[in-house]
Amino acid sequence: MPRQLFVNARIAPMAGGIAVADGQVIAEENGFITHVGPRDALVERRDDVVVDCGGRLVTPGLIDCHTHIVHAGNRSREFELRLAGASYEEIARSGGGIASSVRATRAASETELVASALPRLDHLLAEGVTTIEIKSGYGLELASERAMLRAARQLGRERGVTVRTSFLGAHALPPGATDKDAYIDEVCSQMLPTLAAEGLVDAVDGFCEGIAFSPQQIARVFDVAQRLGLPVKLHAEQLSNLGGAALAARYGALSADHLEHVDEAGVRAMAAAGTVAVLLPGAYYFLRETVAPPVALLRRYGVPIAIATDCNPGTSPLTSILLTMNMAATLFRLTVEECLLGVTRHAAGALGLSATSGSIAVGKSCDLAIWDAETPAELVYRMGFNPLHSRISKGRS
Ligand code: DI6
Ligand code: FE
């Protein structure tokens, strides 16, 4: 394969802060970046393939580091119930909520799961996403958790996007079950080891919450993950503070996600462990939460902040990474730089992909988003407008 040169690029490499440099060239070979800098610093070859970026803003391909895009059905009926006054927790306790998505997902074939997720994935890709995390957690039994994870892998192959899977068996008690510890036994002894052996699990996630699982139950799942050599991450402190962030940090978690109710001890533990804080403004907005995550504390302790769609049928039916940035800025008061880093470098960190993704630098995968925009701020400030010009994934458009 000849080398490709993306010339005349106004790049925001996101390697340090948000600085933009004009007139840059990015060289790509075999899917990787081999040079970044002014064009005259590069010795050109006769067979270089030159792509003119026309002075456009070029950022790393965006990373959506927390999604549940593989699921069947939707929960628009519950949305109506919530509009009429029911709470998310009331709906969950009366057999709706996650359980209703579990029933629909179990009834779908792997092919149907791929087909229903594709339009959601395509919406994200159309906004420059080149890497996406996809969780299981609506199967809650071996066969359907497997189908979800296999569907996630299939989506990656079908669209040439980097997919990282997270096994979220500890998402909720399966419909009809009553014994949380017995279900966690099954997750630990059957589901997780089997699916990991099948190569379907890149990381292990859990939902630590009153309506889901206790820190003790999550710790049992994390112990198995650790034995299997798999990194962990956790839905922590979304609706209440159970000490999930500190628990995740104890296991060296890649990320702790949501964090509306995290306290200083949790933040301190995350900082010490290098755990990324993944903020999910879509869920906060959709549930009309009033307690925002403690961004000032995260900054004070230097915890890296990522942001993601949390695309899921119950609490964040959001398929726009651009709108996610706007929401993080507007609702959580993140700066433009924090928003951009949150969907690039720090999102890569939340997936354990810092070595290959999240910035425009030599040695990284050549994942780029080329924008009809002049400044990074334009990507954050608009609502519902997509200025993507083109998207390059591993060197390919
Ligand atoms: N937290 C969430 O916001 C989603 N899962 C989770 O652990 C909600 C999932 C759903 O309601 O379907
Ligand atoms: Fe989630």
CSV table of C-alpha atoms and ligand atoms in Angstrom, one decimal:
chain,number,residue,atom,x,y,z
A,1,MET,CA,0.0,0.0,0.0
A,2,PRO,CA,1.4,3.4,-0.9
A,3,ARG,CA,1.7,6.1,1.7
A,4,GLN,CA,-1.2,8.6,2.1
A,5,LEU,CA,-0.6,12.2,2.9
A,6,PHE,CA,-3.4,14.3,4.4
A,7,VAL,CA,-2.2,17.7,3.5
A,8,ASN,CA,-3.3,21.3,4.1
A,9,ALA,CA,-4.9,20.2,7.4
A,10,ARG,CA,-5.7,22.4,10.4
A,11,ILE,CA,-5.1,19.9,13.1
A,12,ALA,CA,-6.2,19.7,16.7
A,13,PRO,CA,-4.1,16.7,17.6
A,14,MET,CA,-5.5,16.4,21.2
A,15,ALA,CA,-2.0,15.1,22.2
A,16,GLY,CA,-1.6,17.9,24.8
A,17,GLY,CA,-4.4,20.4,25.0
A,18,ILE,CA,-6.6,21.8,22.3
A,19,ALA,CA,-4.1,23.8,20.3
A,20,VAL,CA,-4.7,24.0,16.6
A,21,ALA,CA,-2.0,24.2,13.9
A,22,ASP,CA,-2.5,25.1,10.3
A,23,GLY,CA,-0.8,23.8,7.1
A,24,GLN,CA,0.0,20.4,8.6
A,25,VAL,CA,0.5,17.1,6.9
A,26,ILE,CA,-0.4,13.7,8.4
A,27,ALA,CA,1.2,10.7,6.8
A,28,GLU,CA,-0.4,7.3,7.0
A,29,GLU,CA,1.1,3.9,6.3
A,30,ASN,CA,-0.6,0.6,6.9
A,31,GLY,CA,-3.3,2.3,8.9
A,32,PHE,CA,-0.9,4.1,11.3
A,33,ILE,CA,0.3,7.7,11.5
A,34,THR,CA,4.0,7.9,10.6
A,35,HIS,CA,4.5,11.7,10.5
A,36,VAL,CA,2.7,14.8,11.7
A,37,GLY,CA,4.0,18.3,11.1
A,38,PRO,CA,4.6,21.0,8.5
A,39,ARG,CA,4.7,19.7,4.9
A,40,ASP,CA,8.2,21.0,4.2
A,41,ALA,CA,9.6,18.8,7.0
A,42,LEU,CA,8.6,15.7,5.1
A,43,VAL,CA,10.5,14.1,2.2
A,44,GLU,CA,7.7,13.2,-0.3
A,45,ARG,CA,7.7,10.0,-2.4
A,46,ARG,CA,6.6,9.7,-6.0
A,47,ASP,CA,3.9,7.3,-5.2
A,48,ASP,CA,2.5,9.1,-2.1
A,49,VAL,CA,-1.3,9.4,-2.4
A,50,VAL,CA,-2.2,13.0,-1.5
A,51,VAL,CA,-5.5,13.9,0.1
A,52,ASP,CA,-6.1,17.7,0.3
A,53,CYS,CA,-8.0,18.6,3.5
A,54,GLY,CA,-8.6,22.1,2.1
A,55,GLY,CA,-7.5,23.9,5.3
A,56,ARG,CA,-10.3,22.1,7.3
A,57,LEU,CA,-10.1,21.3,11.0
A,58,VAL,CA,-8.9,17.8,11.5
A,59,THR,CA,-9.4,16.1,14.9
A,60,PRO,CA,-8.7,12.5,16.0
A,61,GLY,CA,-11.6,10.2,15.1
A,62,LEU,CA,-14.1,10.6,18.0
A,63,ILE,CA,-14.5,7.8,20.6
A,64,ASP,CA,-17.9,7.0,22.2
A,65,CYS,CA,-16.6,5.1,25.3
A,66,HIS,CA,-19.9,4.1,26.9
A,67,THR,CA,-22.8,2.7,24.9
A,68,HIS,CA,-25.5,0.1,25.1
A,69,ILE,CA,-26.3,0.4,21.3
A,70,VAL,CA,-27.0,-3.3,21.0
A,71,HIS,CA,-30.5,-3.9,22.3
A,72,ALA,CA,-34.0,-4.7,20.9
A,73,GLY,CA,-37.1,-2.6,21.1
A,74,ASN,CA,-37.5,0.8,22.6
A,75,ARG,CA,-39.0,2.3,25.8
A,76,SER,CA,-41.0,5.1,24.4
A,77,ARG,CA,-44.1,3.9,26.3
A,78,GLU,CA,-42.1,4.3,29.6
A,79,PHE,CA,-41.0,7.7,28.4
A,80,GLU,CA,-44.7,8.6,28.3
A,81,LEU,CA,-45.3,7.2,31.8
A,82,ARG,CA,-42.4,9.3,33.1
A,83,LEU,CA,-43.9,12.3,31.4
A,84,ALA,CA,-47.1,11.5,33.4
A,85,GLY,CA,-45.1,11.5,36.6
A,86,ALA,CA,-43.7,8.0,37.2
A,87,SER,CA,-40.0,7.8,38.2
A,88,TYR,CA,-37.3,5.6,36.6
A,89,GLU,CA,-36.9,3.7,39.8
A,90,GLU,CA,-40.7,3.1,40.2
A,91,ILE,CA,-40.9,1.8,36.6
A,92,ALA,CA,-37.9,-0.5,37.2
A,93,ARG,CA,-39.4,-1.9,40.4
A,94,SER,CA,-42.7,-2.6,38.7
A,95,GLY,CA,-41.1,-4.9,36.1
A,96,GLY,CA,-40.5,-2.3,33.4
A,97,GLY,CA,-37.2,-0.6,32.9
A,98,ILE,CA,-34.2,-2.7,32.1
A,99,ALA,CA,-36.4,-5.9,32.4
A,100,SER,CA,-38.5,-4.8,29.4
A,101,SER,CA,-35.4,-4.4,27.2
A,102,VAL,CA,-34.3,-7.8,28.4
A,103,ARG,CA,-37.5,-9.4,27.3
A,104,ALA,CA,-37.2,-7.8,23.8
A,105,THR,CA,-33.5,-8.5,23.5
A,106,ARG,CA,-33.9,-12.2,24.4
A,107,ALA,CA,-36.5,-12.6,21.8
A,108,ALA,CA,-34.2,-11.1,19.0
A,109,SER,CA,-31.7,-13.2,17.0
A,110,GLU,CA,-28.1,-12.1,16.7
A,111,THR,CA,-28.9,-10.9,13.1
A,112,GLU,CA,-31.8,-8.9,14.3
A,113,LEU,CA,-29.7,-7.3,17.1
A,114,VAL,CA,-27.1,-6.3,14.4
A,115,ALA,CA,-29.8,-4.9,12.1
A,116,SER,CA,-31.5,-2.9,14.8
A,117,ALA,CA,-28.2,-1.4,16.1
A,118,LEU,CA,-26.9,-0.4,12.7
A,119,PRO,CA,-28.9,2.8,12.2
A,120,ARG,CA,-27.8,3.9,15.7
A,121,LEU,CA,-24.2,3.1,14.9
A,122,ASP,CA,-24.4,4.8,11.5
A,123,HIS,CA,-25.7,7.9,13.2
A,124,LEU,CA,-22.6,8.0,15.4
A,125,LEU,CA,-20.2,7.2,12.6
A,126,ALA,CA,-21.7,10.1,10.5
A,127,GLU,CA,-20.5,12.4,13.3
A,128,GLY,CA,-16.9,11.2,13.0
A,129,VAL,CA,-16.9,8.3,15.5
A,130,THR,CA,-14.1,5.8,14.7
A,131,THR,CA,-14.1,3.8,18.0
A,132,ILE,CA,-17.0,2.7,20.1
A,133,GLU,CA,-17.5,0.7,23.3
A,134,ILE,CA,-20.5,-1.6,23.3
A,135,LYS,CA,-21.9,-3.3,26.4
A,136,SER,CA,-23.9,-6.4,26.9
A,137,GLY,CA,-26.4,-6.5,29.8
A,138,TYR,CA,-29.8,-6.9,28.2
A,139,GLY,CA,-29.5,-10.7,27.9
A,140,LEU,CA,-28.7,-11.6,31.6
A,141,GLU,CA,-28.4,-15.2,30.6
A,142,LEU,CA,-25.6,-16.9,28.8
A,143,ALA,CA,-27.1,-17.3,25.3
A,144,SER,CA,-28.4,-13.8,25.0
A,145,GLU,CA,-25.4,-12.1,26.5
A,146,ARG,CA,-23.3,-14.0,24.0
A,147,ALA,CA,-25.6,-12.9,21.2
A,148,MET,CA,-25.2,-9.3,22.2
A,149,LEU,CA,-21.4,-9.5,22.3
A,150,ARG,CA,-21.2,-11.3,19.1
A,151,ALA,CA,-23.5,-8.7,17.5
A,152,ALA,CA,-21.2,-6.0,18.8
A,153,ARG,CA,-18.2,-7.7,17.2
A,154,GLN,CA,-20.2,-8.1,14.0
A,155,LEU,CA,-21.0,-4.4,13.9
A,156,GLY,CA,-17.3,-3.6,14.0
A,157,ARG,CA,-16.6,-5.8,11.1
A,158,GLU,CA,-19.5,-4.5,9.1
A,159,ARG,CA,-18.7,-0.9,9.4
A,160,GLY,CA,-14.9,-0.9,9.8
A,161,VAL,CA,-15.1,0.8,13.2
A,162,THR,CA,-13.0,-0.2,16.3
A,163,VAL,CA,-15.4,-1.9,18.8
A,164,ARG,CA,-14.5,-2.6,22.4
A,165,THR,CA,-16.9,-4.9,24.2
A,166,SER,CA,-17.8,-4.8,27.9
A,167,PHE,CA,-19.6,-7.7,29.6
A,168,LEU,CA,-22.3,-6.2,31.7
A,169,GLY,CA,-23.9,-9.4,33.1
A,170,ALA,CA,-24.2,-7.6,36.5
A,171,HIS,CA,-26.6,-5.0,35.0
A,172,ALA,CA,-29.8,-6.1,36.7
A,173,LEU,CA,-31.5,-9.1,38.2
A,174,PRO,CA,-33.1,-11.1,35.3
A,175,PRO,CA,-36.9,-10.9,35.1
A,176,GLY,CA,-38.5,-13.5,37.4
A,177,ALA,CA,-35.3,-14.0,39.5
A,178,THR,CA,-35.3,-12.9,43.1
A,179,ASP,CA,-31.9,-13.9,44.5
A,180,LYS,CA,-29.2,-11.4,43.6
A,181,ASP,CA,-26.4,-13.5,45.1
A,182,ALA,CA,-27.5,-16.5,43.2
A,183,TYR,CA,-27.5,-14.6,40.0
A,184,ILE,CA,-24.0,-13.2,40.7
A,185,ASP,CA,-22.9,-16.8,41.3
A,186,GLU,CA,-24.0,-17.6,37.8
A,187,VAL,CA,-22.3,-14.5,36.4
A,188,CYS,CA,-19.0,-15.5,38.1
A,189,SER,CA,-19.0,-19.2,37.6
A,190,GLN,CA,-20.6,-19.5,34.2
A,191,MET,CA,-21.3,-16.5,32.1
A,192,LEU,CA,-18.1,-14.5,32.5
A,193,PRO,CA,-15.6,-17.3,32.2
A,194,THR,CA,-17.4,-18.8,29.2
A,195,LEU,CA,-17.8,-15.6,27.3
A,196,ALA,CA,-14.2,-14.5,28.1
A,197,ALA,CA,-12.9,-17.9,26.8
A,198,GLU,CA,-14.8,-17.2,23.6
A,199,GLY,CA,-12.9,-14.0,23.1
A,200,LEU,CA,-16.0,-11.9,23.4
A,201,VAL,CA,-15.0,-9.8,26.4
A,202,ASP,CA,-12.6,-6.8,26.3
A,203,ALA,CA,-13.6,-5.5,29.7
A,204,VAL,CA,-16.0,-6.2,32.6
A,205,ASP,CA,-18.6,-3.7,33.7
A,206,GLY,CA,-21.3,-3.7,36.4
A,207,PHE,CA,-24.1,-1.5,37.8
A,208,CYS,CA,-23.5,-0.7,41.4
A,209,GLU,CA,-26.8,0.7,42.7
A,210,GLY,CA,-29.7,0.0,45.0
A,211,ILE,CA,-31.9,-1.1,42.1
A,212,ALA,CA,-29.0,-3.3,40.8
A,213,PHE,CA,-26.0,-4.8,42.7
A,214,SER,CA,-24.2,-4.0,46.0
A,215,PRO,CA,-20.4,-3.2,46.1
A,216,GLN,CA,-19.9,-6.7,47.6
A,217,GLN,CA,-21.7,-8.4,44.7
A,218,ILE,CA,-19.8,-6.3,42.2
A,219,ALA,CA,-16.5,-7.1,43.9
A,220,ARG,CA,-17.2,-10.8,43.3
A,221,VAL,CA,-17.5,-10.2,39.6
A,222,PHE,CA,-14.4,-8.0,39.6
A,223,ASP,CA,-12.4,-10.8,41.4
A,224,VAL,CA,-13.2,-13.1,38.5
A,225,ALA,CA,-12.3,-10.4,35.9
A,226,GLN,CA,-9.0,-10.0,37.6
A,227,ARG,CA,-8.3,-13.7,37.6
A,228,LEU,CA,-9.1,-13.7,33.9
A,229,GLY,CA,-6.8,-10.8,33.3
A,230,LEU,CA,-9.7,-8.5,32.1
A,231,PRO,CA,-9.9,-4.8,33.0
A,232,VAL,CA,-12.9,-3.5,34.8
A,233,LYS,CA,-15.2,-0.4,34.7
A,234,LEU,CA,-18.3,0.4,36.7
A,235,HIS,CA,-21.6,2.3,36.5
A,236,ALA,CA,-21.1,4.1,39.9
A,237,GLU,CA,-22.9,6.7,41.9
A,238,GLN,CA,-25.5,7.4,39.3
A,239,LEU,CA,-28.6,7.6,41.5
A,240,SER,CA,-27.0,7.3,45.0
A,241,ASN,CA,-23.6,6.9,46.6
A,242,LEU,CA,-22.6,3.3,47.5
A,243,GLY,CA,-18.9,3.8,47.2
A,244,GLY,CA,-18.7,2.3,43.7
A,245,ALA,CA,-16.0,4.6,42.4
A,246,ALA,CA,-13.7,3.7,45.3
A,247,LEU,CA,-14.5,0.0,44.7
A,248,ALA,CA,-13.7,0.4,41.0
A,249,ALA,CA,-10.4,2.2,41.8
A,250,ARG,CA,-9.4,-0.6,44.2
A,251,TYR,CA,-9.5,-2.9,41.1
A,252,GLY,CA,-7.5,-0.4,39.0
A,253,ALA,CA,-10.6,0.2,36.9
A,254,LEU,CA,-10.2,1.8,33.5
A,255,SER,CA,-13.2,4.0,34.3
A,256,ALA,CA,-16.0,4.8,36.7
A,257,ASP,CA,-19.0,6.1,34.9
A,258,HIS,CA,-22.0,8.5,35.7
A,259,LEU,CA,-20.7,9.7,39.1
A,260,GLU,CA,-23.4,12.3,39.9
A,261,HIS,CA,-23.2,11.3,43.6
A,262,VAL,CA,-19.5,10.5,44.0
A,263,ASP,CA,-17.9,12.0,47.1
A,264,GLU,CA,-14.4,13.3,47.7
A,265,ALA,CA,-13.1,10.0,48.9
A,266,GLY,CA,-14.3,8.4,45.7
A,267,VAL,CA,-12.6,11.0,43.6
A,268,ARG,CA,-9.4,10.8,45.5
A,269,ALA,CA,-9.3,7.0,45.0
A,270,MET,CA,-9.9,7.4,41.3
A,271,ALA,CA,-7.1,9.9,41.0
A,272,ALA,CA,-4.7,7.5,42.8
A,273,ALA,CA,-5.7,4.6,40.6
A,274,GLY,CA,-5.6,6.6,37.3
A,275,THR,CA,-9.3,5.7,36.7
A,276,VAL,CA,-11.0,7.9,34.1
A,277,ALA,CA,-14.3,9.6,35.1
A,278,VAL,CA,-16.8,9.0,32.3
A,279,LEU,CA,-19.6,11.6,32.4
A,280,LEU,CA,-22.9,10.8,30.7
A,281,PRO,CA,-24.9,14.0,30.3
A,282,GLY,CA,-27.6,12.3,28.1
A,283,ALA,CA,-28.7,10.2,31.0
A,284,TYR,CA,-28.6,13.1,33.4
A,285,TYR,CA,-30.7,15.2,31.0
A,286,PHE,CA,-33.2,12.4,30.1
A,287,LEU,CA,-33.8,11.5,33.8
A,288,ARG,CA,-34.0,15.2,34.6
A,289,GLU,CA,-31.4,14.7,37.4
A,290,THR,CA,-30.7,17.7,39.5
A,291,VAL,CA,-27.4,16.7,41.1
A,292,ALA,CA,-24.6,17.1,38.5
A,293,PRO,CA,-21.3,15.3,38.8
A,294,PRO,CA,-18.7,17.2,40.9
A,295,VAL,CA,-16.6,18.5,38.1
A,296,ALA,CA,-14.7,20.9,40.3
A,297,LEU,CA,-13.5,18.0,42.5
A,298,LEU,CA,-12.5,15.9,39.5
A,299,ARG,CA,-10.5,18.8,38.2
A,300,ARG,CA,-8.9,19.5,41.6
A,301,TYR,CA,-7.7,15.9,41.9
A,302,GLY,CA,-6.6,15.8,38.2
A,303,VAL,CA,-9.0,12.9,37.3
A,304,PRO,CA,-9.2,12.6,33.5
A,305,ILE,CA,-12.7,13.3,32.3
A,306,ALA,CA,-14.3,11.5,29.3
A,307,ILE,CA,-17.9,11.9,28.1
A,308,ALA,CA,-20.1,9.5,26.2
A,309,THR,CA,-23.6,9.0,24.9
A,310,ASP,CA,-24.6,6.1,27.1
A,311,CYS,CA,-26.8,5.3,24.2
A,312,ASN,CA,-29.5,3.0,25.7
A,313,PRO,CA,-33.2,2.6,25.4
A,314,GLY,CA,-34.1,3.5,29.0
A,315,THR,CA,-32.1,6.5,30.2
A,316,SER,CA,-30.3,7.9,27.2
A,317,PRO,CA,-31.7,7.2,23.8
A,318,LEU,CA,-29.0,9.5,22.4
A,319,THR,CA,-27.0,8.7,19.2
A,320,SER,CA,-25.2,12.1,18.8
A,321,ILE,CA,-21.6,12.4,20.2
A,322,LEU,CA,-21.7,16.1,19.1
A,323,LEU,CA,-24.9,16.8,21.1
A,324,THR,CA,-23.2,14.9,24.0
A,325,MET,CA,-20.4,17.5,23.9
A,326,ASN,CA,-22.9,20.4,23.9
A,327,MET,CA,-24.7,18.8,26.9
A,328,ALA,CA,-21.5,18.3,28.8
A,329,ALA,CA,-20.6,21.9,28.3
A,330,THR,CA,-24.1,23.3,29.0
A,331,LEU,CA,-25.3,21.0,31.8
A,332,PHE,CA,-21.9,20.2,33.5
A,333,ARG,CA,-20.0,23.4,32.6
A,334,LEU,CA,-17.1,21.5,30.9
A,335,THR,CA,-14.9,23.6,28.8
A,336,VAL,CA,-14.5,23.1,25.1
A,337,GLU,CA,-11.1,21.6,25.7
A,338,GLU,CA,-12.5,19.2,28.3
A,339,CYS,CA,-15.3,18.2,25.9
A,340,LEU,CA,-12.9,17.5,23.0
A,341,LEU,CA,-10.5,15.6,25.2
A,342,GLY,CA,-13.5,13.7,26.6
A,343,VAL,CA,-14.3,12.2,23.3
A,344,THR,CA,-10.7,11.7,22.2
A,345,ARG,CA,-7.7,11.2,24.4
A,346,HIS,CA,-9.5,10.5,27.7
A,347,ALA,CA,-12.1,8.4,26.0
A,348,ALA,CA,-9.3,6.2,24.7
A,349,GLY,CA,-8.0,6.0,28.3
A,350,ALA,CA,-11.4,4.8,29.5
A,351,LEU,CA,-11.1,1.9,27.0
A,352,GLY,CA,-7.5,1.1,27.6
A,353,LEU,CA,-6.6,2.3,24.1
A,354,SER,CA,-4.3,5.1,25.0
A,355,ALA,CA,-1.4,3.5,23.1
A,356,THR,CA,-3.3,3.4,19.8
A,357,SER,CA,-6.1,5.9,19.8
A,358,GLY,CA,-7.4,9.3,20.9
A,359,SER,CA,-4.8,11.7,19.4
A,360,ILE,CA,-3.1,12.6,16.2
A,361,ALA,CA,0.5,11.5,16.8
A,362,VAL,CA,3.1,9.2,15.3
A,363,GLY,CA,2.4,5.6,16.0
A,364,LYS,CA,-1.3,6.1,16.6
A,365,SER,CA,-4.0,4.5,14.4
A,366,CYS,CA,-4.8,6.8,11.6
A,367,ASP,CA,-8.4,7.6,12.8
A,368,LEU,CA,-9.4,11.1,11.7
A,369,ALA,CA,-12.5,13.3,11.6
A,370,ILE,CA,-12.3,16.1,9.0
A,371,TRP,CA,-14.7,19.0,9.7
A,372,ASP,CA,-16.2,21.9,7.8
A,373,ALA,CA,-15.3,24.0,10.8
A,374,GLU,CA,-12.6,26.4,11.8
A,375,THR,CA,-12.4,25.9,15.5
A,376,PRO,CA,-13.0,23.1,18.0
A,377,ALA,CA,-15.5,25.3,19.8
A,378,GLU,CA,-17.8,25.0,16.8
A,379,LEU,CA,-18.1,21.3,17.3
A,380,VAL,CA,-19.3,21.8,20.9
A,381,TYR,CA,-21.5,24.9,20.5
A,382,ARG,CA,-24.0,23.8,17.9
A,383,MET,CA,-27.0,21.6,18.7
A,384,GLY,CA,-28.3,19.2,16.0
A,385,PHE,CA,-26.0,20.3,13.2
A,386,ASN,CA,-23.3,18.0,11.8
A,387,PRO,CA,-20.3,19.7,10.1
A,388,LEU,CA,-18.4,16.4,9.4
A,389,HIS,CA,-16.7,16.5,6.0
A,390,SER,CA,-15.2,13.1,6.1
A,391,ARG,CA,-14.1,10.3,8.4
A,392,ILE,CA,-10.9,8.2,8.2
A,393,SER,CA,-10.7,4.9,10.1
A,394,LYS,CA,-7.4,3.1,10.1
A,395,GLY,CA,-6.4,5.2,7.1
A,396,ARG,CA,-9.5,4.4,5.1
A,397,SER,CA,-12.4,6.6,4.2
B,1,DI6,N1,-27.3,2.9,33.9
B,1,DI6,C1,-28.0,3.5,32.9
B,1,DI6,O1,-28.2,4.6,32.8
B,1,DI6,C2,-28.4,2.4,32.0
B,1,DI6,N2,-27.8,1.3,32.6
B,1,DI6,C3,-27.2,1.6,33.7
B,1,DI6,O2,-26.6,0.8,34.3
B,1,DI6,C4,-29.9,2.3,32.0
B,1,DI6,C5,-30.3,1.1,31.3
B,1,DI6,C6,-31.8,1.0,31.0
B,1,DI6,O3,-32.6,1.6,31.7
B,1,DI6,O4,-32.1,0.3,30.1
B,2,FE,FE,-24.7,2.9,30.9
